[in-house]
CSV table of C-alpha atoms in Angstrom, one decimal:
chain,number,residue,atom,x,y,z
A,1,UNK,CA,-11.9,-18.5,12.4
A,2,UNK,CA,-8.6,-18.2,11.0
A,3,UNK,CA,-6.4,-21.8,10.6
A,4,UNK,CA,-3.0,-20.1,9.9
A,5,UNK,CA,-0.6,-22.6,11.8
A,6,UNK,CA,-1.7,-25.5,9.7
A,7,UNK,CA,-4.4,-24.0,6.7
A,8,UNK,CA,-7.7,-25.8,8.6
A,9,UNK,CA,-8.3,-27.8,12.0
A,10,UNK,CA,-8.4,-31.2,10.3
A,11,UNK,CA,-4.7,-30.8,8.7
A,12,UNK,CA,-3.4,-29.7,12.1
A,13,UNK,CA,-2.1,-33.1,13.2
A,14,UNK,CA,-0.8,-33.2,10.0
A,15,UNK,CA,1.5,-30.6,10.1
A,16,UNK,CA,2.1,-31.6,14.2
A,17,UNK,CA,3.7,-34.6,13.0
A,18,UNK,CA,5.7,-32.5,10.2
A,19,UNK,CA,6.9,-30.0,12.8
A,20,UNK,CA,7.2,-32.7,15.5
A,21,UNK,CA,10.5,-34.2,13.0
A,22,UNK,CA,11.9,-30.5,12.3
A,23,UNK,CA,11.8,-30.0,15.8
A,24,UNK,CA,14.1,-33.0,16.7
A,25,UNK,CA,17.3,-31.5,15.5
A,26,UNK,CA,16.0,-28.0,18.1
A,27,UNK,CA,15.8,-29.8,20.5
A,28,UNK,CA,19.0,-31.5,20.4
A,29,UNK,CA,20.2,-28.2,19.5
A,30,UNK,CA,18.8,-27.0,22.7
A,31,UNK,CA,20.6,-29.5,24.8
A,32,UNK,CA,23.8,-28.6,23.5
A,33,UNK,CA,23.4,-25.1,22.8
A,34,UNK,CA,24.1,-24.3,26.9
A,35,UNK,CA,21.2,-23.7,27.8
A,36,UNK,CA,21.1,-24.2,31.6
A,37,UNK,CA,18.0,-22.7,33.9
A,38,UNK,CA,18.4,-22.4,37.1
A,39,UNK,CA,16.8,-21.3,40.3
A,40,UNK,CA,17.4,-19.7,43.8
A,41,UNK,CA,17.6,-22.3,46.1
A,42,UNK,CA,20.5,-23.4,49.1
A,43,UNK,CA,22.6,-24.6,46.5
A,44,UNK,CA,26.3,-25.6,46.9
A,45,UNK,CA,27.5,-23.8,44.6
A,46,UNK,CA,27.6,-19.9,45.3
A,47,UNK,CA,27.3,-17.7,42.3
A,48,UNK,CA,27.2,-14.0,43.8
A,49,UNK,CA,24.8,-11.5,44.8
A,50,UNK,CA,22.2,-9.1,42.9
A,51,UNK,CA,19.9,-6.4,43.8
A,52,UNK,CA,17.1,-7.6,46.4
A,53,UNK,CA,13.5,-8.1,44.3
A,54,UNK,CA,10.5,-7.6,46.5
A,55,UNK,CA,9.5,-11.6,47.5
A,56,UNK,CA,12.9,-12.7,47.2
A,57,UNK,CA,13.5,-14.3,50.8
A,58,UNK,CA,15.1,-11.8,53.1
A,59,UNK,CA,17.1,-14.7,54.8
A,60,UNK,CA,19.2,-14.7,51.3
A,61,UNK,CA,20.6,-11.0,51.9
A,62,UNK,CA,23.6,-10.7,52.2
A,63,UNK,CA,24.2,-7.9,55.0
A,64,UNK,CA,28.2,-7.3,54.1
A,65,UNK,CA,27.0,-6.3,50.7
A,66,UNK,CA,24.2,-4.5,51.4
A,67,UNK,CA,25.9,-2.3,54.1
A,68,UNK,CA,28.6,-1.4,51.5
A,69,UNK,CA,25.7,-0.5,48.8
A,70,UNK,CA,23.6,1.3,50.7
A,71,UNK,CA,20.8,-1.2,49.0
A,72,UNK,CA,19.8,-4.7,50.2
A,73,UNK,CA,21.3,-6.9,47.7
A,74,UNK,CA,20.8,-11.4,48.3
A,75,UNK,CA,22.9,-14.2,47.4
A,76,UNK,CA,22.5,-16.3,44.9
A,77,UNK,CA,22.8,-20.3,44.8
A,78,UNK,CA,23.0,-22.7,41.7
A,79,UNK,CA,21.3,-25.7,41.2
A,80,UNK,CA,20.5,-28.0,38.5
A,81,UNK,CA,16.8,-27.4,38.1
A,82,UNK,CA,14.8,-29.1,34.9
A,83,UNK,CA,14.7,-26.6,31.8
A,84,UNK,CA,11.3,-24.8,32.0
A,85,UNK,CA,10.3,-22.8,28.6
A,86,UNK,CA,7.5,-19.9,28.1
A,87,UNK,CA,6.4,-18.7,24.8
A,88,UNK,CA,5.6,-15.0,24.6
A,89,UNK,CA,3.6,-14.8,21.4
A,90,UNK,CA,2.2,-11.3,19.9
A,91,UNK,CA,-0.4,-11.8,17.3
A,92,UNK,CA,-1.5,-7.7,17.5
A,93,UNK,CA,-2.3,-6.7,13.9
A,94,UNK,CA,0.9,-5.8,12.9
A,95,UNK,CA,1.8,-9.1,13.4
A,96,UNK,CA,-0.7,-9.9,10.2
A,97,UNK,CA,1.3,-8.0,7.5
A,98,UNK,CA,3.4,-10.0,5.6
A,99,UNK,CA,4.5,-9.6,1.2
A,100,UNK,CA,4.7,-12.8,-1.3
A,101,UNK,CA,1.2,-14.8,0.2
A,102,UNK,CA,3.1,-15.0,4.1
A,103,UNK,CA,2.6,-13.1,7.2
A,104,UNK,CA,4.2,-12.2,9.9
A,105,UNK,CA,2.3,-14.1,12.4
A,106,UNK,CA,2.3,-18.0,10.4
A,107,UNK,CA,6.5,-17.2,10.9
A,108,UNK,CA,6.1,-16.5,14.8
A,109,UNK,CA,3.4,-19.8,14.9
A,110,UNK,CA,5.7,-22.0,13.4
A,111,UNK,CA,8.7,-20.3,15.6
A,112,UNK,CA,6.6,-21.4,19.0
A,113,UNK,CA,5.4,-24.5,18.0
A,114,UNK,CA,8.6,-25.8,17.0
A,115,UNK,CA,10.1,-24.8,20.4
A,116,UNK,CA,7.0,-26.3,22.2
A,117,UNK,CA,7.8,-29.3,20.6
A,118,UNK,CA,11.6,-29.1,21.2
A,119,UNK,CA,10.1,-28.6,24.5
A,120,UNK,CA,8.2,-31.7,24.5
A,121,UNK,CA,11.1,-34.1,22.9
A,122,UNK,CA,13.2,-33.1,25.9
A,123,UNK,CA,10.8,-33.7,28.3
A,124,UNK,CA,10.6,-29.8,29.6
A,125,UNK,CA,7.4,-27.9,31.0
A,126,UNK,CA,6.2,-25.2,28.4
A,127,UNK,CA,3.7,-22.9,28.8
A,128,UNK,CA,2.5,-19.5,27.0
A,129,UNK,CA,1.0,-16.3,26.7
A,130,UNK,CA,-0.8,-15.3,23.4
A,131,UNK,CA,-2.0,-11.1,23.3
A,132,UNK,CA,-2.8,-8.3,21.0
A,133,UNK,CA,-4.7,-5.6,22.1
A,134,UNK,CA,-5.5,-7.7,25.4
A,135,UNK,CA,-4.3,-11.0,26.5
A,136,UNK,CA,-5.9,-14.2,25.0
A,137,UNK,CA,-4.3,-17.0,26.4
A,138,UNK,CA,-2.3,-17.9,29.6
A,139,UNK,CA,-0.7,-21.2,30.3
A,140,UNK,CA,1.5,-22.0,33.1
A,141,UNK,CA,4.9,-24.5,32.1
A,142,UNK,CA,3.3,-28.4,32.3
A,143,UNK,CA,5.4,-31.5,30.3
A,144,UNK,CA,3.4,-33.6,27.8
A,145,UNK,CA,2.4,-33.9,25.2
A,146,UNK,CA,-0.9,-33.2,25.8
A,147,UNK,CA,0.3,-29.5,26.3
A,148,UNK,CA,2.2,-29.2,23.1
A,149,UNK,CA,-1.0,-30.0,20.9
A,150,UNK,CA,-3.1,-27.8,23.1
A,151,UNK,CA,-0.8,-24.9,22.8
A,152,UNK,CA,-0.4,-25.8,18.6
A,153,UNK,CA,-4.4,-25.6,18.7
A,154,UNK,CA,-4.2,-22.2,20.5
A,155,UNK,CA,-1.7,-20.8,18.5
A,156,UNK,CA,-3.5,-22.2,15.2
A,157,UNK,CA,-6.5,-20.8,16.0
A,158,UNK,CA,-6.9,-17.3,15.4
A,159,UNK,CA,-10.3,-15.2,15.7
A,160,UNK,CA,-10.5,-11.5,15.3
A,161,UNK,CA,-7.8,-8.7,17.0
A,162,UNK,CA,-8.2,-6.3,19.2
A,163,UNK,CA,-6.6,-3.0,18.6
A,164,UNK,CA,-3.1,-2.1,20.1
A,165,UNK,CA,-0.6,-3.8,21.9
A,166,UNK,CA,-0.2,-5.4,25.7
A,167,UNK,CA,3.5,-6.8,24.9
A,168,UNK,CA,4.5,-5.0,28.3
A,169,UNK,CA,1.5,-6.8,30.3
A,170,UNK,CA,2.4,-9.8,28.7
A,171,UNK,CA,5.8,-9.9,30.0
A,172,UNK,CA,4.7,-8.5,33.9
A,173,UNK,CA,2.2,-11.5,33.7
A,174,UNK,CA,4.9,-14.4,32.8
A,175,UNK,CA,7.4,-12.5,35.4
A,176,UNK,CA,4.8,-13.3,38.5
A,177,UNK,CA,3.7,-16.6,36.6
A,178,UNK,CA,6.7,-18.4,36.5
A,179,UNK,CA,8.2,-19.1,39.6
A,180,UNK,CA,11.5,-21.0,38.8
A,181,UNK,CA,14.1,-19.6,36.5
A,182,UNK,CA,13.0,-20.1,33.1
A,183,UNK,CA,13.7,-19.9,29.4
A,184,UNK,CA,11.4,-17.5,28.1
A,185,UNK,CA,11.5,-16.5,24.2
A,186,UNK,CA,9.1,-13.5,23.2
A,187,UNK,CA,8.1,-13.8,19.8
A,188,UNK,CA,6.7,-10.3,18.2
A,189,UNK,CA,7.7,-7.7,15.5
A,190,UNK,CA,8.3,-5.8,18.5
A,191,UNK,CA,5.9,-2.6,17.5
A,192,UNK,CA,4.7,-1.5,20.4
A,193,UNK,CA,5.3,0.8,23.5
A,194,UNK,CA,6.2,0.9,27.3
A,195,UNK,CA,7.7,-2.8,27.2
A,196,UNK,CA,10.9,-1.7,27.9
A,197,UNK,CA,10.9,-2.1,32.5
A,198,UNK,CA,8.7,-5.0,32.0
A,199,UNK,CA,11.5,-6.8,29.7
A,200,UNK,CA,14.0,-5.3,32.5
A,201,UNK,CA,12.8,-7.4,35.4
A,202,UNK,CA,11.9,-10.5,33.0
A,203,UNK,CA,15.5,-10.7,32.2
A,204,UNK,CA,16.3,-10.0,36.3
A,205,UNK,CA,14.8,-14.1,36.9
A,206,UNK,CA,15.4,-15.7,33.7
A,207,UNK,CA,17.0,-16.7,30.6
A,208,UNK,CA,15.2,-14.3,27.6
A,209,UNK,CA,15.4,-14.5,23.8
A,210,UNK,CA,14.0,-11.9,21.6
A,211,UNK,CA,12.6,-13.0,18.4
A,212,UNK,CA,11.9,-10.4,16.1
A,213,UNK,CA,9.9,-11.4,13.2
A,214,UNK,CA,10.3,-9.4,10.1
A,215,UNK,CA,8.8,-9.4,6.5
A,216,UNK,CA,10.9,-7.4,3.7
A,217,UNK,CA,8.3,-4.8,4.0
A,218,UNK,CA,9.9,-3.8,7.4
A,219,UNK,CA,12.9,-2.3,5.4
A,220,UNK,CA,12.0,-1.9,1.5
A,221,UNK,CA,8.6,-0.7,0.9
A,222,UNK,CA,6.8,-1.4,-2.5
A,223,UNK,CA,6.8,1.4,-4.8
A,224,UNK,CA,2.9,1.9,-5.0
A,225,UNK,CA,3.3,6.0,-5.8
A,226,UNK,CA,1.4,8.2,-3.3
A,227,UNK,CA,-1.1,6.1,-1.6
A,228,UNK,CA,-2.5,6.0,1.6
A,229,UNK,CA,-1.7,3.8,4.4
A,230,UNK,CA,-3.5,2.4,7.4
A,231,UNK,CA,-1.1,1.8,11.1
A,232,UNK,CA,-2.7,-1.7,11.8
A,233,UNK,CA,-1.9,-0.9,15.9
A,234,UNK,CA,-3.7,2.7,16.1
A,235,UNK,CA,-5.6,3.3,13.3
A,236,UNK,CA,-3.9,6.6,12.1
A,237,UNK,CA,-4.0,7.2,8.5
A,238,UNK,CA,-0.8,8.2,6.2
A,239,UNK,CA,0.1,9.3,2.7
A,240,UNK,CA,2.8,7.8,1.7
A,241,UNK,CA,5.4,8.8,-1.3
A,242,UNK,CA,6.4,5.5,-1.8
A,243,UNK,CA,8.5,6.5,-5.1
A,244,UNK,CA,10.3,9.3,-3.2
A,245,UNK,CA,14.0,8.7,-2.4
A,246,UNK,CA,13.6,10.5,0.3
A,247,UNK,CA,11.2,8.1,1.7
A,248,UNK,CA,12.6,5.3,1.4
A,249,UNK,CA,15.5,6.3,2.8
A,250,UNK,CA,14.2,7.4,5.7
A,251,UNK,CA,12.0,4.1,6.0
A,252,UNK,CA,14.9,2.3,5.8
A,253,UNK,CA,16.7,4.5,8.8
A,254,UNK,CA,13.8,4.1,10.9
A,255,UNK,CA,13.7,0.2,10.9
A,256,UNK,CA,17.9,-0.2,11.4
A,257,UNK,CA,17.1,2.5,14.8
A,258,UNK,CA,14.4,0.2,15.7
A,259,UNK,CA,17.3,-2.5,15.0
A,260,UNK,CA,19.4,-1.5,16.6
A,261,UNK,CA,17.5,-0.3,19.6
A,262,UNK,CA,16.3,-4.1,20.5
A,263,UNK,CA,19.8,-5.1,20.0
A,264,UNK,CA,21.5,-3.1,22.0
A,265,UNK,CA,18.6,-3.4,25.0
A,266,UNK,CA,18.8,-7.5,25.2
A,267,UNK,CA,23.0,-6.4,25.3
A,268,UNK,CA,22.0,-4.4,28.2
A,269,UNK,CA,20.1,-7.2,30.3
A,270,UNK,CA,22.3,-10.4,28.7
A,271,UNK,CA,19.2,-11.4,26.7
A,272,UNK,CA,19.7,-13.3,23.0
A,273,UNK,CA,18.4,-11.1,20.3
A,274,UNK,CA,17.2,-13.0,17.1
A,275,UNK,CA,15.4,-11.5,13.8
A,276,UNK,CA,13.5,-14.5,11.1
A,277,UNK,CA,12.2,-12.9,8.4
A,278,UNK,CA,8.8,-14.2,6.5
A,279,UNK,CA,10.9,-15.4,3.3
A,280,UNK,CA,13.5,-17.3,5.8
A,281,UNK,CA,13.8,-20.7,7.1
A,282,UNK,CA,12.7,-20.9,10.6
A,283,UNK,CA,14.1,-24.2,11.7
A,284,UNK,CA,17.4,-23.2,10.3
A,285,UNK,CA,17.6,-19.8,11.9
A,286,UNK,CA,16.4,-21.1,15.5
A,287,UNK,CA,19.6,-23.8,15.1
A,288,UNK,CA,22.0,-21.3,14.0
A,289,UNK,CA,20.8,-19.1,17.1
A,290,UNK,CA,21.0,-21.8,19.7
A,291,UNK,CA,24.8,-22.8,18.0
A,292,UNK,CA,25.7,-19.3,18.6
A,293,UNK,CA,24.4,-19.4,22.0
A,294,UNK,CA,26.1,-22.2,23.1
A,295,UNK,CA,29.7,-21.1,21.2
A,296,UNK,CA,29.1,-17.9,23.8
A,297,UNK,CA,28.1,-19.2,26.6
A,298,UNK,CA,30.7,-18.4,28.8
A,299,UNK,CA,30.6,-14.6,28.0
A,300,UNK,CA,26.7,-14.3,28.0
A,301,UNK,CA,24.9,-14.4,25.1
A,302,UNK,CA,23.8,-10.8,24.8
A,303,UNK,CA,23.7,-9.6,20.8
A,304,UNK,CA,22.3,-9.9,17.2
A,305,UNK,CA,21.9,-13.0,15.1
């Protein structure tokens, strides 16, 4: 078994108390960055209507609306309601490719634990879903730190993958898990399929965040000649021309689509879209995004950073 989070079980309270520091100035960020969950409840404080979701209470609909429509559409109600986080967390073998001694996943480790302890410092429930091919670990939002260290252990202990990707299962699973609005970051390189309605109704009952972890390989491949290649997710071997312009060119095109594609769907649903590369500082990046958020907070906070 793989120690990736903290090099081997006995150093992992080691580097808790290390991240538990780094994670002080997140979590003040995280006050002040407007983050604000709320729920559906008989507020005082109406905040309009939305499309009816099925096991949303039917005494919420608002009839006016939904006559105009044609659709049953409820009201909604704000309330102050304690900031709840889930971690989303791919660890798929894509997630294990990394350049200069670092992969992918020890960037998206340290990214969750350092929100689960932000989490912790500010006295929120956190809980988590781990996956690959399948789905490892499920944890529903609890305060403590009891649940921080278990979900550090979980996420520092990594065993063999399975094949493929269940980012879309992951998502439908934390969408009938959580049952008051939440902040919910998914953290993944994003390589994987039919995610897209699942991240849709996610979005529908709570605050999202994409994280998109990158390596430099994403966008510059090394020039190795013609060599073949293995895809980590399906198992399809390539040749690759890794000296041809050509390439290169068009492996750079692909990842700015794939860019830009993420970007423009957490737009689309008012979700905050974030990319931390292997070679960058994750503490820094995660403040930078929450200063942003909370510098547009008043006109959603939809976009790249």
């Amino acid at each position: 078994m793989q120690h990736l989070l903290a090099g081997s079980r006995d150093s992992l309270s080691q580097k808790a108390s290390y991240l538990r520091v780094a994670a002080g100035c997140l979590a003040d960020s995280m006050r002040t960055g407007g983050f604000k969950s709320l729920y559906r409840g008989q507020g005082v404080e109406f905040s309009g209507v939305r499309e009816y979701l099925r096991g949303d209470d039917v005494r919420a609909i608002d009839w006016n609306v939904t006559a105009r429509m044609g659709k049953p559409y409820v009201k909604m109600f704000e309330e102050e309601h304690e900031l709840q986080i889930f971690l989303i967390v791919d660890r798929s073998s894509s997630m294990f490719i990394g350049s200069k001694g670092k992969v992918k996943y020890e960037t998206a480790a340290e990214a969750a634990a350092l929100l689960s302890l932000a989490a912790e410092l500010n006295e929120s429930p956190v809980g988590a879903v781990f996956f690959d091919g399948k789905i490892h670990f499920s944890s529903a939002p609890e305060a403590g730190r009891t649940q921080s260290m278990h979900l550090l252990t979980r996420l520092d202990e990594v065993d063999h993958t399975v094949r493929g990707s269940v980012l879309g299962n992951a998502m439908t699973g934390a969408v009938k898990l959580l049952k008051h609005h939440s902040l919910v970051f998914i953290i993944s390189d994003f390589r994987a399929a039919g995610w897209e309605e699942p991240f849709k109704l996610l979005c529908q009952k709570n605050d999202v965040a994409a994280i998109r972890i990158t390596d430099p390989t994403d966008w510059e491949m090394p020039e190795v000649g013609v060599s073949p290649f293995i895809d980590s997710e399906t198992g399809k071997r390539l040749v690759l021309p890794t000296l041809s312009q050509v390439f290169k060119s068009a492996w750079r095109d692909d990842y700015r689509k794939r860019s830009s594609k993420l970007e423009k769907l957490c737009a689309r649903h008012n979700a905050g879209c974030v990319s931390i590369s292997t070679e960058e500082d994750v503490v820094r990046q995660l403040s930078v995004f929450f200063a942003a958020r909370g510098s547009s907070r008043l006109s959603g906070w939809g976009g790249r950073i």
